[in-house]
mmCIF file of C-alpha atoms and ligand atoms in Angstrom:
data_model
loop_
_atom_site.group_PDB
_atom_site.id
_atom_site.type_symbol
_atom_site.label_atom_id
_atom_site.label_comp_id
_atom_site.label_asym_id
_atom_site.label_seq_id
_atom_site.Cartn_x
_atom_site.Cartn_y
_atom_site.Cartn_z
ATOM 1 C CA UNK A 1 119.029 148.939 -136.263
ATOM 2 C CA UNK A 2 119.922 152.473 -136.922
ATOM 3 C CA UNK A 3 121.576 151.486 -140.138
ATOM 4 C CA UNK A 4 118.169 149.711 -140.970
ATOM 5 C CA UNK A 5 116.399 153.025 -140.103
ATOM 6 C CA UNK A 6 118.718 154.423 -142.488
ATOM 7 C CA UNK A 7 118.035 152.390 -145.093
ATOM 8 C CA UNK A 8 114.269 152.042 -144.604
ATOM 9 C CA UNK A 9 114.345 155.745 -145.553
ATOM 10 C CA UNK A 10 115.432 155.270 -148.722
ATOM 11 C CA UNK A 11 112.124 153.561 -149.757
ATOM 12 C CA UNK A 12 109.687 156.463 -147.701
ATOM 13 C CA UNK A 13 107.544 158.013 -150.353
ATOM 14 C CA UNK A 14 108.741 155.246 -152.975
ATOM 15 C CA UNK A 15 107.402 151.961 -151.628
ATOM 16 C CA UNK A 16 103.707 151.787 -151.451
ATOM 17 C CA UNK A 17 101.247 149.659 -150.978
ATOM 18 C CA UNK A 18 104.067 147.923 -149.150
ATOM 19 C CA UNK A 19 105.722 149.881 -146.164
ATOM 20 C CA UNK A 20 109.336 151.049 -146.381
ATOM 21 C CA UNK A 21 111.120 148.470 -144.444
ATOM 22 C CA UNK A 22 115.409 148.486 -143.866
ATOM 23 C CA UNK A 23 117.386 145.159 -143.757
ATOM 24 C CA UNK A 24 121.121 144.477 -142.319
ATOM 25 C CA UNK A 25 122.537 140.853 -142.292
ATOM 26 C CA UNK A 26 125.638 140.907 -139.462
ATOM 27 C CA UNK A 27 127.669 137.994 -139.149
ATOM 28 C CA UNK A 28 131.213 137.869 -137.235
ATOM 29 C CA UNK A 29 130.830 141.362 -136.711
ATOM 30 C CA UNK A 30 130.561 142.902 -140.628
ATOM 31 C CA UNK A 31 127.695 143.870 -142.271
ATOM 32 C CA UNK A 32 127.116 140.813 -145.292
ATOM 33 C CA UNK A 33 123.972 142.182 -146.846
ATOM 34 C CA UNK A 34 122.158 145.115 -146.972
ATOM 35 C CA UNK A 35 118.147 146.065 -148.195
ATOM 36 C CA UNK A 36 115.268 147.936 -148.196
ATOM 37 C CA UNK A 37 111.930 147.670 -150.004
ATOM 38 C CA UNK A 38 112.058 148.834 -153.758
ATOM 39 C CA UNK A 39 110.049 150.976 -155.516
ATOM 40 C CA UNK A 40 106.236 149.789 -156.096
ATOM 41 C CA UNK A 41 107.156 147.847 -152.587
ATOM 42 C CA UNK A 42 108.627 144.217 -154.032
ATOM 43 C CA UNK A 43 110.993 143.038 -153.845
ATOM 44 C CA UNK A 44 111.177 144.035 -149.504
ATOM 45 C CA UNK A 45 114.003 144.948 -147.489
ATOM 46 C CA UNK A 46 114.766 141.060 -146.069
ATOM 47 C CA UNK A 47 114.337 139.630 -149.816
ATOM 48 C CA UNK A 48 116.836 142.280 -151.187
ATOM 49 C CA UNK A 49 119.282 141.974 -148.023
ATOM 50 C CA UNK A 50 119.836 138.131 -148.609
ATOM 51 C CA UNK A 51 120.431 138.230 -152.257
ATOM 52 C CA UNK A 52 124.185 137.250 -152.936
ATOM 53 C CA UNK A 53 125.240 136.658 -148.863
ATOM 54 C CA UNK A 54 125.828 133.377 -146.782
ATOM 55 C CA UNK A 55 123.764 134.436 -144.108
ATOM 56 C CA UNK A 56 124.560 130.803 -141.975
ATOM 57 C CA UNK A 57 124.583 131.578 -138.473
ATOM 58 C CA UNK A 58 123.844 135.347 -138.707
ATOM 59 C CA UNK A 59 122.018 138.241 -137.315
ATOM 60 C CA UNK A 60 119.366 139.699 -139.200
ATOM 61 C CA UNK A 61 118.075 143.606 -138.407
ATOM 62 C CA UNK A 62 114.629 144.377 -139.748
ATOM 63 C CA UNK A 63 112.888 147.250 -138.788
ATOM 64 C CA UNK A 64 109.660 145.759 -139.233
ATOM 65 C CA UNK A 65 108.366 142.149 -138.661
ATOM 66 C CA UNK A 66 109.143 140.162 -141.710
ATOM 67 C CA UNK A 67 106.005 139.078 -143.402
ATOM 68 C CA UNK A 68 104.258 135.349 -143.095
ATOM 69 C CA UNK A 69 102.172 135.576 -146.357
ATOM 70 C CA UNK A 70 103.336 134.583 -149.279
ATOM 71 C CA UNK A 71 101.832 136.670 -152.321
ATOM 72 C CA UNK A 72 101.733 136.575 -156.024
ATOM 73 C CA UNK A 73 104.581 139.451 -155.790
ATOM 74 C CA UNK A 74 106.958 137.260 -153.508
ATOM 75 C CA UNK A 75 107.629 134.744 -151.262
ATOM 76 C CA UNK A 76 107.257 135.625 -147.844
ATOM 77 C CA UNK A 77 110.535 137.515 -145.915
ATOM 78 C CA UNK A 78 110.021 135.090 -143.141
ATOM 79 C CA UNK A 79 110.638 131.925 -145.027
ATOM 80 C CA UNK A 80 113.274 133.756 -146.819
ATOM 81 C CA UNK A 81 115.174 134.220 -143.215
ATOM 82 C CA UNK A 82 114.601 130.565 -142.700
ATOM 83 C CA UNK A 83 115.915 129.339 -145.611
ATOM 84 C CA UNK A 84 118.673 131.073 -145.176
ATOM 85 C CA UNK A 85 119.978 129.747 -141.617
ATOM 86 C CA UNK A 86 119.972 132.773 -140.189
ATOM 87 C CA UNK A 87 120.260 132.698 -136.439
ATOM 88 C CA UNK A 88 119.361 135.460 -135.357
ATOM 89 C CA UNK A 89 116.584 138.044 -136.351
ATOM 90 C CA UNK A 90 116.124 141.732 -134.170
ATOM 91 C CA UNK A 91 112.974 143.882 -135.228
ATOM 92 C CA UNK A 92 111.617 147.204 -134.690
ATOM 93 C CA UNK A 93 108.075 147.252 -134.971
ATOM 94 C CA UNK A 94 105.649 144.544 -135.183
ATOM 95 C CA UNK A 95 103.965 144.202 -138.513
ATOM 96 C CA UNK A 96 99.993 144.939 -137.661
ATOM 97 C CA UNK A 97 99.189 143.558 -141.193
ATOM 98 C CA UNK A 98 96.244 141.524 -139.559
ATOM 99 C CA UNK A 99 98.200 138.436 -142.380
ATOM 100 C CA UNK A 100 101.148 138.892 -140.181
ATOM 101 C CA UNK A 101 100.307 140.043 -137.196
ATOM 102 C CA UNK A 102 102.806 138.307 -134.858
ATOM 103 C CA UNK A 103 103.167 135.306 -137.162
ATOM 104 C CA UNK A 104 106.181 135.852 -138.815
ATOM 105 C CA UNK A 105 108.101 136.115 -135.250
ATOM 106 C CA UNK A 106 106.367 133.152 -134.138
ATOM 107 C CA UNK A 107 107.166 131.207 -137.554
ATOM 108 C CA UNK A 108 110.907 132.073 -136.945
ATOM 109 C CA UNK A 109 111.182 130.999 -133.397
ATOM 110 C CA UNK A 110 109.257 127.435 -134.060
ATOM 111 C CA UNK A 111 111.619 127.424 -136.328
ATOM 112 C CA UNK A 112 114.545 127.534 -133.801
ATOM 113 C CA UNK A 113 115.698 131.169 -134.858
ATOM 114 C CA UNK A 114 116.342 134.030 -131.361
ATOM 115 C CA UNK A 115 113.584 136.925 -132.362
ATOM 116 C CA UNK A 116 114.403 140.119 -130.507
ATOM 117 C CA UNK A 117 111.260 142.156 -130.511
ATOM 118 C CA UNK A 118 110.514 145.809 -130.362
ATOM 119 C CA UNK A 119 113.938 147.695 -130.664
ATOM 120 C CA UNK A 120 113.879 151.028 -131.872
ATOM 121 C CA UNK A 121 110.159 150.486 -132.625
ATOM 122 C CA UNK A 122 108.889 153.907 -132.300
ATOM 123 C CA UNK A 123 111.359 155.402 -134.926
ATOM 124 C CA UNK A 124 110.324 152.369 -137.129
ATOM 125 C CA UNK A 125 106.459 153.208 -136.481
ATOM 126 C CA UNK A 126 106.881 156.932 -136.846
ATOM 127 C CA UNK A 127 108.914 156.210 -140.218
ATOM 128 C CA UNK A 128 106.056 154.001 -141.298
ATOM 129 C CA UNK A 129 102.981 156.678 -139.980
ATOM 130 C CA UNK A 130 101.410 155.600 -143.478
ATOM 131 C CA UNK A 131 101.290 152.475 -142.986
ATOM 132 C CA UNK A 132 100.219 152.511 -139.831
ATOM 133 C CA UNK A 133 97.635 154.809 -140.542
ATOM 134 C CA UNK A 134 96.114 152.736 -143.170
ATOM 135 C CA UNK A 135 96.722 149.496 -140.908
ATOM 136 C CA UNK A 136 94.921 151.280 -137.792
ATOM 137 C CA UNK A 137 92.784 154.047 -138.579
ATOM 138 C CA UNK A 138 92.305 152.859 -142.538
ATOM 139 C CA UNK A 139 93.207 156.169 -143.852
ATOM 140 C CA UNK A 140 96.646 158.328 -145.048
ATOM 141 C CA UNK A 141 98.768 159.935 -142.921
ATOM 142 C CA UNK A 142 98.049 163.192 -143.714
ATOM 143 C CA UNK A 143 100.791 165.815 -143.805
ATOM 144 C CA UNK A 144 99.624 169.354 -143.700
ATOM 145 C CA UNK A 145 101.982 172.069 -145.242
ATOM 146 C CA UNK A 146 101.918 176.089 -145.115
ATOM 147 C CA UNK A 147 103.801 178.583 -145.728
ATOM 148 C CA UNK A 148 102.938 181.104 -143.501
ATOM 149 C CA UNK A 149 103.942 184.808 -142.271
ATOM 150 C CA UNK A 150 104.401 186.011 -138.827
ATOM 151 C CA UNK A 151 100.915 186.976 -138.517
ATOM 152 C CA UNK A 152 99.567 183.281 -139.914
ATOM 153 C CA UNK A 153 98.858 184.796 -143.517
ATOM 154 C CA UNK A 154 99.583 183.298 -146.966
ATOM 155 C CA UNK A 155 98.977 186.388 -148.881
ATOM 156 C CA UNK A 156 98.755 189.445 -149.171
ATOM 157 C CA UNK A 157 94.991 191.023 -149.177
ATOM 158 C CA UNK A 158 94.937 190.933 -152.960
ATOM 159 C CA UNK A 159 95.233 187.296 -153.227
ATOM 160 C CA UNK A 160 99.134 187.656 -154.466
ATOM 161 C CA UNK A 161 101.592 185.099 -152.419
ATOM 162 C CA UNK A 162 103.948 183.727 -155.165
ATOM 163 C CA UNK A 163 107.504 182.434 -152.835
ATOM 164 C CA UNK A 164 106.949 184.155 -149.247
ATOM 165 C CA UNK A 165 109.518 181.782 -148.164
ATOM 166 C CA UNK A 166 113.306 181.563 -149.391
ATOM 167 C CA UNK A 167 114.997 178.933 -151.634
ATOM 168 C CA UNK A 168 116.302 176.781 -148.215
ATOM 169 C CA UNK A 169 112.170 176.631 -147.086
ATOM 170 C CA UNK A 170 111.390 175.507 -150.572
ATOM 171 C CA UNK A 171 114.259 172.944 -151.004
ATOM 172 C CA UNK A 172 112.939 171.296 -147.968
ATOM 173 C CA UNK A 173 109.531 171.324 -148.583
ATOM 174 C CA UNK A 174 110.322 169.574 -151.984
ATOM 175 C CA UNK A 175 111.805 166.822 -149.858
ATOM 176 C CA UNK A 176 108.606 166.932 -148.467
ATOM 177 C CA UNK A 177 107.185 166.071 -151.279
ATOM 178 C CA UNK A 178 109.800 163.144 -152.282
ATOM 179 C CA UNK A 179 108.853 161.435 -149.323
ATOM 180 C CA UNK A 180 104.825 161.451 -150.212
ATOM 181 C CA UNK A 181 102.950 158.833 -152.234
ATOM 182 C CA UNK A 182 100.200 161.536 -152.939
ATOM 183 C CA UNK A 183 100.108 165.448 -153.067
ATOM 184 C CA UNK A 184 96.954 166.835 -152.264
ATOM 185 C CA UNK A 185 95.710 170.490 -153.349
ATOM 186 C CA UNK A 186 92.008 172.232 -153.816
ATOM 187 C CA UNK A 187 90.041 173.304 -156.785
ATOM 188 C CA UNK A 188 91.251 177.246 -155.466
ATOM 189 C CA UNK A 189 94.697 176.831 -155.142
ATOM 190 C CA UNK A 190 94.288 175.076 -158.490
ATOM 191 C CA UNK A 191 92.595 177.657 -160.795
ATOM 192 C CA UNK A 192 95.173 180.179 -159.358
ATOM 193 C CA UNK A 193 98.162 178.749 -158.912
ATOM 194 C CA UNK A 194 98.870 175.987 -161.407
ATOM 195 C CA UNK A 195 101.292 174.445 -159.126
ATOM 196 C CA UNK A 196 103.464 172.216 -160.915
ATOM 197 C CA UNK A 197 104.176 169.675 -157.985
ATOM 198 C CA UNK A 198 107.176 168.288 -159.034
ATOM 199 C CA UNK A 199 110.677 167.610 -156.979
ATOM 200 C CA UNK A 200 113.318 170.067 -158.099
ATOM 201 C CA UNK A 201 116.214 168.790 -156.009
ATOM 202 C CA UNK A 202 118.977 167.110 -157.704
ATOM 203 C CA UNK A 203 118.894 163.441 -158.233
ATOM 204 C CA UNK A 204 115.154 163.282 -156.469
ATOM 205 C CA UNK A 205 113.500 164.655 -159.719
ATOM 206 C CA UNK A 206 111.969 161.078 -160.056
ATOM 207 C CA UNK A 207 110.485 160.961 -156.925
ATOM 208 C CA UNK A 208 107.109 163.706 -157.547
ATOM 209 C CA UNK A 209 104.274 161.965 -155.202
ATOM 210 C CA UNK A 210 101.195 161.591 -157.433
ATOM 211 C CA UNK A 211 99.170 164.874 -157.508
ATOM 212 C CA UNK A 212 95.354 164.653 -156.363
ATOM 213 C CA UNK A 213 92.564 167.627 -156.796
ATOM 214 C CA UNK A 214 90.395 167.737 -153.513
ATOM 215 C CA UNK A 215 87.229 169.214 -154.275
ATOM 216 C CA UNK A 216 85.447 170.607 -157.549
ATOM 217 C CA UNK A 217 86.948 169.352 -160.698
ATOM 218 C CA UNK A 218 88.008 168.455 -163.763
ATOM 219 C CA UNK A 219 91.040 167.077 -162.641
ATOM 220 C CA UNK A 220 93.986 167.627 -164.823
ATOM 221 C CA UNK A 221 94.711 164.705 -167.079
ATOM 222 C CA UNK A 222 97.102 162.530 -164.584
ATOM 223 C CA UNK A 223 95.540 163.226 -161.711
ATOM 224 C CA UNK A 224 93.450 161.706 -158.852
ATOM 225 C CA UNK A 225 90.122 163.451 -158.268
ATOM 226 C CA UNK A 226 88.884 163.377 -154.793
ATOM 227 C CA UNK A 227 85.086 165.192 -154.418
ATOM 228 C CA UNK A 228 85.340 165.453 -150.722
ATOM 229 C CA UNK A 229 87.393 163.812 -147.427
ATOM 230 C CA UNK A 230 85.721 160.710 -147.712
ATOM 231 C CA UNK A 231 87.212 160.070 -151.156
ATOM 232 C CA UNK A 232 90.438 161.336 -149.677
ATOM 233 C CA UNK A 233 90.451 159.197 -146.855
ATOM 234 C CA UNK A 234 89.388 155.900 -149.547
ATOM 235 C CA UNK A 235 92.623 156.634 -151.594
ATOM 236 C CA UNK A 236 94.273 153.843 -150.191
ATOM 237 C CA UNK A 237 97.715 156.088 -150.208
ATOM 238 C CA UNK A 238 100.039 156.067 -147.426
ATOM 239 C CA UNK A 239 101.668 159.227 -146.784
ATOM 240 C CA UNK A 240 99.427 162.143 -147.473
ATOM 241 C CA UNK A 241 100.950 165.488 -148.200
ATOM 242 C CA UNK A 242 98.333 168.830 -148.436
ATOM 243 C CA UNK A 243 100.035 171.703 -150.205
ATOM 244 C CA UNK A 244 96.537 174.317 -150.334
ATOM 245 C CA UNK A 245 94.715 176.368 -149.718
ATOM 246 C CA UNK A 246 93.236 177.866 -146.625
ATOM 247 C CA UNK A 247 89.823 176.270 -147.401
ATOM 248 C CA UNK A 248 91.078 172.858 -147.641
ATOM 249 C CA UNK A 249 93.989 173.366 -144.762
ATOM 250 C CA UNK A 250 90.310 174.231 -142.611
ATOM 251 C CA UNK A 251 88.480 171.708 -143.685
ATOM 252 C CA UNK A 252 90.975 169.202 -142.877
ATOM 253 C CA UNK A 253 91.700 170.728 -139.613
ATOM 254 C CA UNK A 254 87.805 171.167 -138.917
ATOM 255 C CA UNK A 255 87.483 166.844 -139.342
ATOM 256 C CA UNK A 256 90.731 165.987 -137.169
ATOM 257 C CA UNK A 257 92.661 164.672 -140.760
ATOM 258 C CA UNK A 258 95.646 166.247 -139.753
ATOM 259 C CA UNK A 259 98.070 164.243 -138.302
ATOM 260 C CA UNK A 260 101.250 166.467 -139.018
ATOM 261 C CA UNK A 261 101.718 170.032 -139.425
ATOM 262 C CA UNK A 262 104.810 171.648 -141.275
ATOM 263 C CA UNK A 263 104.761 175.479 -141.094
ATOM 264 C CA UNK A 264 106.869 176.987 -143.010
ATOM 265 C CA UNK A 265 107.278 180.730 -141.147
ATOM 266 C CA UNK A 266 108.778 183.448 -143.200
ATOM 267 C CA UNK A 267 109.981 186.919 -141.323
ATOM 268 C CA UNK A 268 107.318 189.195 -142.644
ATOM 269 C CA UNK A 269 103.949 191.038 -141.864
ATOM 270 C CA UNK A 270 101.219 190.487 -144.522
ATOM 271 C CA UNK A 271 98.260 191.833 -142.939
ATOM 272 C CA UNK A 272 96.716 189.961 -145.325
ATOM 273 C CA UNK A 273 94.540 186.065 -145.772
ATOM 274 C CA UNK A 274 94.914 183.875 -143.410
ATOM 275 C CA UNK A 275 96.603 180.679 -143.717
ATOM 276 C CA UNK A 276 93.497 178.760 -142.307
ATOM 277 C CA UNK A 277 89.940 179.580 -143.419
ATOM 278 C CA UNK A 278 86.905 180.144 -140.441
ATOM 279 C CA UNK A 279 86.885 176.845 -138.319
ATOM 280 C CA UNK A 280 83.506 178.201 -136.972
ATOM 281 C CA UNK A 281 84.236 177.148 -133.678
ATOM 282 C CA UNK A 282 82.418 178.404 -130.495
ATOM 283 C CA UNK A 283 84.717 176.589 -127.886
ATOM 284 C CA UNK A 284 88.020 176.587 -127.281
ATOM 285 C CA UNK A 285 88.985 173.185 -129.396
ATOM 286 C CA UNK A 286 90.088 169.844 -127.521
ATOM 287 C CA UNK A 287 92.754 169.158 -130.032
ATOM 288 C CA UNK A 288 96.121 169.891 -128.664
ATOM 289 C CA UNK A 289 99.625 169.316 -130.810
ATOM 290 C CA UNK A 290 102.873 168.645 -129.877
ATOM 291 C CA UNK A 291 105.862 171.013 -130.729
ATOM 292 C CA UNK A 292 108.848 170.188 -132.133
ATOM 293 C CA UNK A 293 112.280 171.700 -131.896
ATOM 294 C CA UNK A 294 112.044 174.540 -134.966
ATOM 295 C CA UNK A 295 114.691 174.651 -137.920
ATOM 296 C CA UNK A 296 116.364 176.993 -138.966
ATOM 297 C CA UNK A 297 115.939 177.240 -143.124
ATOM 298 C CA UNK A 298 117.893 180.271 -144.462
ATOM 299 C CA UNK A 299 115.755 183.677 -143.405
ATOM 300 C CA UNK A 300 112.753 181.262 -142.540
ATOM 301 C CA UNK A 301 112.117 178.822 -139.581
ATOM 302 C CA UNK A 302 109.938 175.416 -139.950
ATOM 303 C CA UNK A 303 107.874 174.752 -137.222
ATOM 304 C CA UNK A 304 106.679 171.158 -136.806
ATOM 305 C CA UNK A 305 104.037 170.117 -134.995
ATOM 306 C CA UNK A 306 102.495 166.483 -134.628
ATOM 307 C CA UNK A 307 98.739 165.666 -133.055
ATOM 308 C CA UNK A 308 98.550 164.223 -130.231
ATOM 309 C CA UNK A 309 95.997 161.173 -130.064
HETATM 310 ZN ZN1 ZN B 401 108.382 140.686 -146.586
#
């Protein structure tokens, strides 16, 4: 299943409107095939996996359920398996597509197949937040990103902020963005920036999530327009990433949106605008986040925090 994982990540950022499933046929102890879901999301993990192996008698590790609808994109992973006399099938997560749902496990064992259920499934859910955002709460999961000083500012009184962080902080927060279907910034950040967006890492250049303006427009030509969060929320896009600025980062915050927050922390004293515009709030909020172990990035640290729900 960890080789699944591994695989499954190939497709994160690549694979919607499908989720970014991994595949591993074993049989006699070797690994026969090997899959995950292509980019667009068709053909999935299981499909790709089978191609080209005798799979008679083996095990099959998915790290989600495999589907039980057929579509006009493909036939459905579950029939696949059966058709191919697999024995065995082990999956991570449950598929809470309400078309699957627990049907494609129960399709495989009428069909005589041993379904192991649930291993590894919170790596396989956390891997597939999107789609388990959109399945569950029917909106992104929304990734919120700053680049912050000690003292929580993004720039300096003046407005000037170009790079606080160093080239390590910036390389990883354009794998950030490789692993997003949409990039999300405001009309602000915008006008002064110009960010270009893309992914300069080597042999990921393809992989730029789809930009989106939140907030006044015009949009520039190629991008999504979203007026306000409800139009963010209706994008139908998995994995959410916000790049700026503080107004949006607030008003995110200020409506609960955020379900992950990468801060980017680089060793120096502004004194200037804070990363966060007023929240206006007169209590101490209910909200509490969990802390994850901080990395090390060149001269800057990444602190990661996820919301707990
Ligand atoms: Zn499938």
């Amino acid at each position: 299943m960890g080789a699944a994982l591994a695989l499954a990540a190939r497709g994160v950022g690549q694979s919607w409107p499908n989720p970014a499933v991994g595949c591993v046929i074993v049989r006699g102890g070797r690994v026969i095939g090997r899959g995950w879901t292509q980019k667009g999301g068709r053909p999935h993990g299981e499909a790709v996996a089978l191609e080209g192996c005798d799979a008679r008698g083996a095990t099959a590790y998915v790290t989600l359920e495999p589907c039980a609808h057929e579509s006009g994109r493909g036939p459905a992973c579950a029939d696949l398996l059966i058709e191919a006399g697999v024995a065995r099938v082990v999956m991570a997560a449950l598929d809470p597509d309400p078309r699957t749902d627990g049907a494609g496990a129960a399709r495989l064992r009428a069909a005589g197949i041993e379904v192991v259920t649930g291993v590894r499934a919170g790596e396989a859910e956390a891997q597939m937040a999107g789609f388990f955002s959109q399945m569950r709460r029917q909106r992104p999961h929304v990734t919120l990103k700053l680049a912050l000083s000690l003292d929580g500012c993004l720039a300096l009184a003046d407005g000037s902020s170009r790079w606080i962080t160093g080239a390590r902080a910036r390389a990883h927060a354009h794998l950030e963005r490789a692993r997003a279907d949409v990039i999300v910034v405001g009309s602000g950040t915008l006008a002064a920036d110009r960010p270009r967006l893309d992914v300069r890492l080597a042999g990921l250049e393809g992989r730029a999530p789809s930009p989106m303006l939140l907030g006044r427009g015009p949009a520039p030509a190629g991008w999504q327009h979203a007026a306000d969060l409800a139009g963010l929320c209706g994008s139908g896009a998995h994995r959410m990433l916000v790049e700026g600025g503080a107004g949006v980062a607030a008003s995110l915050l200020d409506a609960d949106l955020v379900d992950r927050l990468l801060i980017y922390r680089a060793p120096m004293v502004l004194g200037g605008r804070p990363g966060v515009g007023a929240l206006g709030l007169d209590a101490m909020p209910h909200g509490r986040w969990r802390a994850h172990p901080a990395i090390q990035l060149g001269p800057d640290r990444l602190e990661t925090f996820t919301r707990i729900r």
